[in-house]
């Protein structure tokens, strides 16, 4: 990973690069960012920059032996520790090093992914992953050796919140008295769950969530998503890049995702989200707004006929059909008709150039009310 591969966050990159250039690399740093943020990507890019043999003003060179090895996650002085659990492959006392091949493959596509994706990837089934005390002892053994070829030994520890008490205590000792030229990069998604003793021994690097513009950029530039759809996904993913990438691969149409989530928030009477949705709808083109409402009308028609499947009137499949069926189960005939009238009315007012913001907000509140009514 290189800094140039991470969209945006220039201020953080600047700070990290400046520390290396000034020779002020703190020995224990805590990269904290929510799920789907660049915290792990940033730690990887930083580890590369620290050990690059020909570092440039704004990034590692990408050409030297160190860059190439770190990029393939095979550098002997860059160590990884991450949560693991027993699997079919390693059924007893699993350690990170048992899963390094999987880790390398995983990070190629999942550097923004949450723990659950990693657990699925190595098939821990329902076993709770953690970082064991034995793992901490193995860290200490590895780091007490001299560096093989780099100036700095780097340990990237993903999700220190999953250290248990005894493993955290073992690790604390080495954090307090680190071997020379050793850098600990802890990457956390939940610092509230971290022991304060660990927090107090690390320098906090806060990685803010990606903003909509940055997510849009990644989707358009790297994932080949069409600009308008990218804007919708950016909004829906709420700063979580992994979620955005996942949504971009979903083969359902945009109106479906928007309508489905809109209805879910109406059901939950989640007014904060409904106001946010209203604002998003208001920013769409008039054509887009109308097409969303028409789609909603169509879904309601389908939901109304889906109990009478024999008639084979249902033209939906996949995720849309599942939604229509679920929808028809929770709505009585009368409620479905009221919803239908609300959407029809919204269309009518939109065509007469009413304020989209007011129309969508009124409609949301009316729908929430209909759903709640008995
Ligand atoms: Zn290099």
PDB file of N, CA and C and ligand atoms in Angstrom, residues 52-55 60-64 66-67, ligand 1:
ATOM      1  N   UNK A  52      11.182   2.506   3.141  1.00  0.00           N
ATOM      2  CA  UNK A  52      11.564   2.695   1.732  1.00  0.00           C
ATOM      3  C   UNK A  52      13.026   3.154   1.670  1.00  0.00           C
ATOM      4  N   UNK A  53      13.758   2.590   0.714  1.00  0.00           N
ATOM      5  CA  UNK A  53      15.186   2.928   0.609  1.00  0.00           C
ATOM      6  C   UNK A  53      15.412   4.198  -0.198  1.00  0.00           C
ATOM      7  N   UNK A  54      14.374   4.687  -0.790  1.00  0.00           N
ATOM      8  CA  UNK A  54      14.539   5.861  -1.646  1.00  0.00           C
ATOM      9  C   UNK A  54      13.286   6.729  -1.550  1.00  0.00           C
ATOM     10  N   UNK A  55      12.949   7.120  -0.324  1.00  0.00           N
ATOM     11  CA  UNK A  55      11.653   7.776  -0.142  1.00  0.00           C
ATOM     12  C   UNK A  55      11.613   9.127  -0.842  1.00  0.00           C
ATOM     13  N   UNK A  60       6.443   6.661  -0.715  1.00  0.00           N
ATOM     14  CA  UNK A  60       7.536   5.719  -0.922  1.00  0.00           C
ATOM     15  C   UNK A  60       7.785   5.580  -2.425  1.00  0.00           C
ATOM     16  N   UNK A  61       8.994   5.080  -2.789  1.00  0.00           N
ATOM     17  CA  UNK A  61       9.348   5.069  -4.217  1.00  0.00           C
ATOM     18  C   UNK A  61       8.577   4.005  -4.994  1.00  0.00           C
ATOM     19  N   UNK A  62       8.257   2.897  -4.330  1.00  0.00           N
ATOM     20  CA  UNK A  62       7.528   1.841  -5.033  1.00  0.00           C
ATOM     21  C   UNK A  62       8.425   0.922  -5.846  1.00  0.00           C
ATOM     22  N   UNK A  63       9.712   1.273  -5.939  1.00  0.00           N
ATOM     23  CA  UNK A  63      10.626   0.512  -6.803  1.00  0.00           C
ATOM     24  C   UNK A  63      11.644  -0.313  -6.010  1.00  0.00           C
ATOM     25  N   UNK A  64      12.064   0.199  -4.865  1.00  0.00           N
ATOM     26  CA  UNK A  64      13.163  -0.459  -4.147  1.00  0.00           C
ATOM     27  C   UNK A  64      12.714  -1.818  -3.605  1.00  0.00           C
ATOM     28  N   UNK A  66      12.654  -2.930  -0.599  1.00  0.00           N
ATOM     29  CA  UNK A  66      11.793  -2.840   0.590  1.00  0.00           C
ATOM     30  C   UNK A  66      10.349  -2.562   0.178  1.00  0.00           C
ATOM     31  N   UNK A  67      10.165  -1.580  -0.703  1.00  0.00           N
ATOM     32  CA  UNK A  67       8.810  -1.257  -1.164  1.00  0.00           C
ATOM     33  C   UNK A  67       8.134  -2.473  -1.762  1.00  0.00           C
TER      34      UNK A  67
HETATM   35 ZN1  LIG B   1      11.019   2.348  -1.925  1.00  0.00          ZN
END
